[in-house]
Amino acid sequence: QVQLVESGGGLVQAGGSLRLSCAASGSISRINYMAWYRQAPGKQRDMVATIGRSGSTNYADSVKDRFTISRDNAKNTVSLQMNNLKPEDTAVYYCNADILVYGMGRWAPYWGQGTQVTVSS
């Protein structure tokens, strides 16, 4: 009923930039928070950035001042602008959103399939 699709990953040299995008589609009544997480090989999935419906943001300390999260409520999209990328940013990046689906009567978290970001030194 609901699908989150990420795009924009790839290979970049250290110091470079990438922009990730995620579009939510389906029987969506309303979206609460939207977020980006990442998971490096052999590590747990960690929060990178979150954004509330009103635009309030929160970032992991490791990406503050380098990454910027934004969203378009009309289009049900969330983006992550990543600047000054470092090799330690290499991971699979996942889009996450708290969504109220028509007819469900409750909020539920949804995840995208992930997009690979690789930063070479």
mmCIF file with all atom_site columns, C-alpha atoms in Angstrom:
data_model
loop_
_atom_site.group_PDB
_atom_site.id
_atom_site.type_symbol
_atom_site.label_atom_id
_atom_site.label_alt_id
_atom_site.label_comp_id
_atom_site.label_asym_id
_atom_site.label_entity_id
_atom_site.label_seq_id
_atom_site.pdbx_PDB_ins_code
_atom_site.Cartn_x
_atom_site.Cartn_y
_atom_site.Cartn_z
_atom_site.occupancy
_atom_site.B_iso_or_equiv
_atom_site.pdbx_formal_charge
_atom_site.auth_seq_id
_atom_site.auth_comp_id
_atom_site.auth_asym_id
_atom_site.auth_atom_id
_atom_site.pdbx_PDB_model_num
ATOM 1   C CA . GLN A 1 1   ? 0.000  0.000  0.000  1.00 0.00 ? 1   GLN A CA 1
ATOM 2   C CA . VAL A 1 2   ? 2.881  2.361  0.711  1.00 0.00 ? 2   VAL A CA 1
ATOM 3   C CA . GLN A 1 3   ? 6.248  2.470  -0.996 1.00 0.00 ? 3   GLN A CA 1
ATOM 4   C CA . LEU A 1 4   ? 9.360  4.536  -0.284 1.00 0.00 ? 4   LEU A CA 1
ATOM 5   C CA . VAL A 1 5   ? 11.863 4.728  -3.123 1.00 0.00 ? 5   VAL A CA 1
ATOM 6   C CA . GLU A 1 6   ? 15.328 6.230  -2.694 1.00 0.00 ? 6   GLU A CA 1
ATOM 7   C CA . SER A 1 7   ? 17.595 7.571  -5.403 1.00 0.00 ? 7   SER A CA 1
ATOM 8   C CA . GLY A 1 8   ? 20.829 9.488  -5.731 1.00 0.00 ? 8   GLY A CA 1
ATOM 9   C CA . GLY A 1 9   ? 23.431 7.186  -4.229 1.00 0.00 ? 9   GLY A CA 1
ATOM 10  C CA . GLY A 1 10  ? 26.740 6.457  -5.889 1.00 0.00 ? 10  GLY A CA 1
ATOM 11  C CA . LEU A 1 11  ? 30.505 6.690  -5.721 1.00 0.00 ? 11  LEU A CA 1
ATOM 12  C CA . VAL A 1 12  ? 32.199 9.966  -4.838 1.00 0.00 ? 12  VAL A CA 1
ATOM 13  C CA . GLN A 1 13  ? 35.645 11.068 -3.734 1.00 0.00 ? 13  GLN A CA 1
ATOM 14  C CA . ALA A 1 14  ? 36.260 12.378 -0.247 1.00 0.00 ? 14  ALA A CA 1
ATOM 15  C CA . GLY A 1 15  ? 35.283 16.023 -0.033 1.00 0.00 ? 15  GLY A CA 1
ATOM 16  C CA . GLY A 1 16  ? 32.618 15.634 -2.677 1.00 0.00 ? 16  GLY A CA 1
ATOM 17  C CA . SER A 1 17  ? 28.840 15.925 -2.487 1.00 0.00 ? 17  SER A CA 1
ATOM 18  C CA . LEU A 1 18  ? 25.791 13.784 -3.147 1.00 0.00 ? 18  LEU A CA 1
ATOM 19  C CA . ARG A 1 19  ? 22.085 14.400 -2.862 1.00 0.00 ? 19  ARG A CA 1
ATOM 20  C CA . LEU A 1 20  ? 19.744 11.590 -1.883 1.00 0.00 ? 20  LEU A CA 1
ATOM 21  C CA . SER A 1 21  ? 16.026 11.730 -2.541 1.00 0.00 ? 21  SER A CA 1
ATOM 22  C CA . CYS A 1 22  ? 13.135 9.602  -1.329 1.00 0.00 ? 22  CYS A CA 1
ATOM 23  C CA . ALA A 1 23  ? 9.576  9.604  -2.597 1.00 0.00 ? 23  ALA A CA 1
ATOM 24  C CA . ALA A 1 24  ? 6.681  8.073  -0.699 1.00 0.00 ? 24  ALA A CA 1
ATOM 25  C CA . SER A 1 25  ? 3.696  6.834  -2.676 1.00 0.00 ? 25  SER A CA 1
ATOM 26  C CA . GLY A 1 26  ? 0.522  4.835  -2.128 1.00 0.00 ? 26  GLY A CA 1
ATOM 27  C CA . SER A 1 27  ? -2.550 5.257  0.043  1.00 0.00 ? 27  SER A CA 1
ATOM 28  C CA . ILE A 1 28  ? -1.012 7.954  2.213  1.00 0.00 ? 28  ILE A CA 1
ATOM 29  C CA . SER A 1 29  ? -3.254 10.021 4.416  1.00 0.00 ? 29  SER A CA 1
ATOM 30  C CA . ARG A 1 30  ? -0.515 11.906 6.253  1.00 0.00 ? 30  ARG A CA 1
ATOM 31  C CA . ILE A 1 31  ? 3.210  11.676 6.983  1.00 0.00 ? 31  ILE A CA 1
ATOM 32  C CA . ASN A 1 32  ? 4.588  12.593 10.391 1.00 0.00 ? 32  ASN A CA 1
ATOM 33  C CA . TYR A 1 33  ? 8.378  12.553 10.664 1.00 0.00 ? 33  TYR A CA 1
ATOM 34  C CA . MET A 1 34  ? 10.708 11.572 7.816  1.00 0.00 ? 34  MET A CA 1
ATOM 35  C CA . ALA A 1 35  ? 14.275 10.435 8.317  1.00 0.00 ? 35  ALA A CA 1
ATOM 36  C CA . TRP A 1 36  ? 17.458 9.031  6.857  1.00 0.00 ? 36  TRP A CA 1
ATOM 37  C CA . TYR A 1 37  ? 19.347 6.158  8.423  1.00 0.00 ? 37  TYR A CA 1
ATOM 38  C CA . ARG A 1 38  ? 22.505 4.415  7.314  1.00 0.00 ? 38  ARG A CA 1
ATOM 39  C CA . GLN A 1 39  ? 24.108 1.053  7.820  1.00 0.00 ? 39  GLN A CA 1
ATOM 40  C CA . ALA A 1 40  ? 27.746 0.264  7.174  1.00 0.00 ? 40  ALA A CA 1
ATOM 41  C CA . PRO A 1 41  ? 28.913 -3.349 6.707  1.00 0.00 ? 41  PRO A CA 1
ATOM 42  C CA . GLY A 1 42  ? 28.971 -5.202 10.016 1.00 0.00 ? 42  GLY A CA 1
ATOM 43  C CA . LYS A 1 43  ? 27.409 -2.303 11.908 1.00 0.00 ? 43  LYS A CA 1
ATOM 44  C CA . GLN A 1 44  ? 23.957 -1.432 13.171 1.00 0.00 ? 44  GLN A CA 1
ATOM 45  C CA . ARG A 1 45  ? 21.602 0.900  11.362 1.00 0.00 ? 45  ARG A CA 1
ATOM 46  C CA . ASP A 1 46  ? 22.007 4.415  12.759 1.00 0.00 ? 46  ASP A CA 1
ATOM 47  C CA . MET A 1 47  ? 19.965 7.579  12.471 1.00 0.00 ? 47  MET A CA 1
ATOM 48  C CA . VAL A 1 48  ? 21.535 10.242 10.266 1.00 0.00 ? 48  VAL A CA 1
ATOM 49  C CA . ALA A 1 49  ? 18.887 12.968 10.253 1.00 0.00 ? 49  ALA A CA 1
ATOM 50  C CA . THR A 1 50  ? 15.208 13.467 10.958 1.00 0.00 ? 50  THR A CA 1
ATOM 51  C CA . ILE A 1 51  ? 12.711 16.143 9.985  1.00 0.00 ? 51  ILE A CA 1
ATOM 52  C CA . GLY A 1 52  ? 9.278  16.783 11.415 1.00 0.00 ? 52  GLY A CA 1
ATOM 53  C CA . ARG A 1 53  ? 6.263  17.815 9.425  1.00 0.00 ? 53  ARG A CA 1
ATOM 54  C CA . SER A 1 54  ? 6.795  21.426 10.487 1.00 0.00 ? 54  SER A CA 1
ATOM 55  C CA . GLY A 1 55  ? 10.431 21.304 9.404  1.00 0.00 ? 55  GLY A CA 1
ATOM 56  C CA . SER A 1 56  ? 12.182 20.778 12.717 1.00 0.00 ? 56  SER A CA 1
ATOM 57  C CA . THR A 1 57  ? 15.400 18.847 12.206 1.00 0.00 ? 57  THR A CA 1
ATOM 58  C CA . ASN A 1 58  ? 17.771 16.659 14.164 1.00 0.00 ? 58  ASN A CA 1
ATOM 59  C CA . TYR A 1 59  ? 21.177 15.360 13.083 1.00 0.00 ? 59  TYR A CA 1
ATOM 60  C CA . ALA A 1 60  ? 23.688 12.795 14.238 1.00 0.00 ? 60  ALA A CA 1
ATOM 61  C CA . ASP A 1 61  ? 26.764 14.531 15.615 1.00 0.00 ? 61  ASP A CA 1
ATOM 62  C CA . SER A 1 62  ? 28.940 12.939 12.933 1.00 0.00 ? 62  SER A CA 1
ATOM 63  C CA . VAL A 1 63  ? 27.096 14.712 10.102 1.00 0.00 ? 63  VAL A CA 1
ATOM 64  C CA . LYS A 1 64  ? 26.212 18.082 11.643 1.00 0.00 ? 64  LYS A CA 1
ATOM 65  C CA . ASP A 1 65  ? 27.296 21.023 9.502  1.00 0.00 ? 65  ASP A CA 1
ATOM 66  C CA . ARG A 1 66  ? 27.864 18.704 6.529  1.00 0.00 ? 66  ARG A CA 1
ATOM 67  C CA . PHE A 1 67  ? 24.432 17.181 5.807  1.00 0.00 ? 67  PHE A CA 1
ATOM 68  C CA . THR A 1 68  ? 21.095 18.938 5.352  1.00 0.00 ? 68  THR A CA 1
ATOM 69  C CA . ILE A 1 69  ? 17.709 17.221 5.415  1.00 0.00 ? 69  ILE A CA 1
ATOM 70  C CA . SER A 1 70  ? 14.668 18.779 3.760  1.00 0.00 ? 70  SER A CA 1
ATOM 71  C CA . ARG A 1 71  ? 11.173 17.705 2.767  1.00 0.00 ? 71  ARG A CA 1
ATOM 72  C CA . ASP A 1 72  ? 8.293  18.660 0.501  1.00 0.00 ? 72  ASP A CA 1
ATOM 73  C CA . ASN A 1 73  ? 5.007  17.850 2.206  1.00 0.00 ? 73  ASN A CA 1
ATOM 74  C CA . ALA A 1 74  ? 2.989  18.412 -0.970 1.00 0.00 ? 74  ALA A CA 1
ATOM 75  C CA . LYS A 1 75  ? 5.049  15.828 -2.870 1.00 0.00 ? 75  LYS A CA 1
ATOM 76  C CA . ASN A 1 76  ? 5.705  13.438 0.035  1.00 0.00 ? 76  ASN A CA 1
ATOM 77  C CA . THR A 1 77  ? 9.429  13.598 -0.541 1.00 0.00 ? 77  THR A CA 1
ATOM 78  C CA . VAL A 1 78  ? 12.490 13.933 1.655  1.00 0.00 ? 78  VAL A CA 1
ATOM 79  C CA . SER A 1 79  ? 16.026 14.749 0.568  1.00 0.00 ? 79  SER A CA 1
ATOM 80  C CA . LEU A 1 80  ? 19.464 14.625 2.108  1.00 0.00 ? 80  LEU A CA 1
ATOM 81  C CA . GLN A 1 81  ? 22.169 16.956 0.820  1.00 0.00 ? 81  GLN A CA 1
ATOM 82  C CA . MET A 1 82  ? 25.542 15.548 1.786  1.00 0.00 ? 82  MET A CA 1
ATOM 83  C CA . ASN A 1 83  ? 28.603 17.787 1.520  1.00 0.00 ? 83  ASN A CA 1
ATOM 84  C CA . ASN A 1 84  ? 32.237 17.280 2.419  1.00 0.00 ? 84  ASN A CA 1
ATOM 85  C CA . LEU A 1 85  ? 31.764 13.531 2.352  1.00 0.00 ? 85  LEU A CA 1
ATOM 86  C CA . LYS A 1 86  ? 34.219 11.328 4.207  1.00 0.00 ? 86  LYS A CA 1
ATOM 87  C CA . PRO A 1 87  ? 35.140 7.657  3.735  1.00 0.00 ? 87  PRO A CA 1
ATOM 88  C CA . GLU A 1 88  ? 33.398 6.896  7.028  1.00 0.00 ? 88  GLU A CA 1
ATOM 89  C CA . ASP A 1 89  ? 30.123 8.056  5.459  1.00 0.00 ? 89  ASP A CA 1
ATOM 90  C CA . THR A 1 90  ? 30.205 4.954  3.257  1.00 0.00 ? 90  THR A CA 1
ATOM 91  C CA . ALA A 1 91  ? 27.045 2.952  3.936  1.00 0.00 ? 91  ALA A CA 1
ATOM 92  C CA . VAL A 1 92  ? 23.663 1.949  2.617  1.00 0.00 ? 92  VAL A CA 1
ATOM 93  C CA . TYR A 1 93  ? 21.314 4.861  3.245  1.00 0.00 ? 93  TYR A CA 1
ATOM 94  C CA . TYR A 1 94  ? 17.671 4.171  4.056  1.00 0.00 ? 94  TYR A CA 1
ATOM 95  C CA . CYS A 1 95  ? 14.673 6.449  3.938  1.00 0.00 ? 95  CYS A CA 1
ATOM 96  C CA . ASN A 1 96  ? 12.204 6.114  6.810  1.00 0.00 ? 96  ASN A CA 1
ATOM 97  C CA . ALA A 1 97  ? 8.831  7.721  7.442  1.00 0.00 ? 97  ALA A CA 1
ATOM 98  C CA . ASP A 1 98  ? 6.003  7.518  9.958  1.00 0.00 ? 98  ASP A CA 1
ATOM 99  C CA . ILE A 1 99  ? 2.862  7.238  7.843  1.00 0.00 ? 99  ILE A CA 1
ATOM 100 C CA . LEU A 1 100 ? -0.874 7.154  8.374  1.00 0.00 ? 100 LEU A CA 1
ATOM 101 C CA . VAL A 1 101 ? -2.391 4.990  5.656  1.00 0.00 ? 101 VAL A CA 1
ATOM 102 C CA . TYR A 1 102 ? -5.973 5.532  4.538  1.00 0.00 ? 102 TYR A CA 1
ATOM 103 C CA . GLY A 1 103 ? -8.271 3.100  6.324  1.00 0.00 ? 103 GLY A CA 1
ATOM 104 C CA . MET A 1 104 ? -5.578 1.809  8.708  1.00 0.00 ? 104 MET A CA 1
ATOM 105 C CA . GLY A 1 105 ? -6.409 4.020  11.672 1.00 0.00 ? 105 GLY A CA 1
ATOM 106 C CA . ARG A 1 106 ? -2.875 3.977  13.056 1.00 0.00 ? 106 ARG A CA 1
ATOM 107 C CA . TRP A 1 107 ? 0.578  5.331  12.290 1.00 0.00 ? 107 TRP A CA 1
ATOM 108 C CA . ALA A 1 108 ? 3.291  2.922  11.167 1.00 0.00 ? 108 ALA A CA 1
ATOM 109 C CA . PRO A 1 109 ? 6.967  3.206  10.144 1.00 0.00 ? 109 PRO A CA 1
ATOM 110 C CA . TYR A 1 110 ? 7.916  2.452  6.545  1.00 0.00 ? 110 TYR A CA 1
ATOM 111 C CA . TRP A 1 111 ? 11.351 1.915  5.020  1.00 0.00 ? 111 TRP A CA 1
ATOM 112 C CA . GLY A 1 112 ? 12.846 2.240  1.593  1.00 0.00 ? 112 GLY A CA 1
ATOM 113 C CA . GLN A 1 113 ? 15.025 -0.416 0.006  1.00 0.00 ? 113 GLN A CA 1
ATOM 114 C CA . GLY A 1 114 ? 18.240 1.537  0.549  1.00 0.00 ? 114 GLY A CA 1
ATOM 115 C CA . THR A 1 115 ? 20.769 3.208  -1.709 1.00 0.00 ? 115 THR A CA 1
ATOM 116 C CA . GLN A 1 116 ? 24.524 2.693  -1.592 1.00 0.00 ? 116 GLN A CA 1
ATOM 117 C CA . VAL A 1 117 ? 26.830 5.613  -0.911 1.00 0.00 ? 117 VAL A CA 1
ATOM 118 C CA . THR A 1 118 ? 30.549 4.945  -1.300 1.00 0.00 ? 118 THR A CA 1
ATOM 119 C CA . VAL A 1 119 ? 33.163 7.583  -0.505 1.00 0.00 ? 119 VAL A CA 1
ATOM 120 C CA . SER A 1 120 ? 36.692 6.889  -1.683 1.00 0.00 ? 120 SER A CA 1
ATOM 121 C CA . SER A 1 121 ? 39.730 8.364  0.016  1.00 0.00 ? 121 SER A CA 1
#
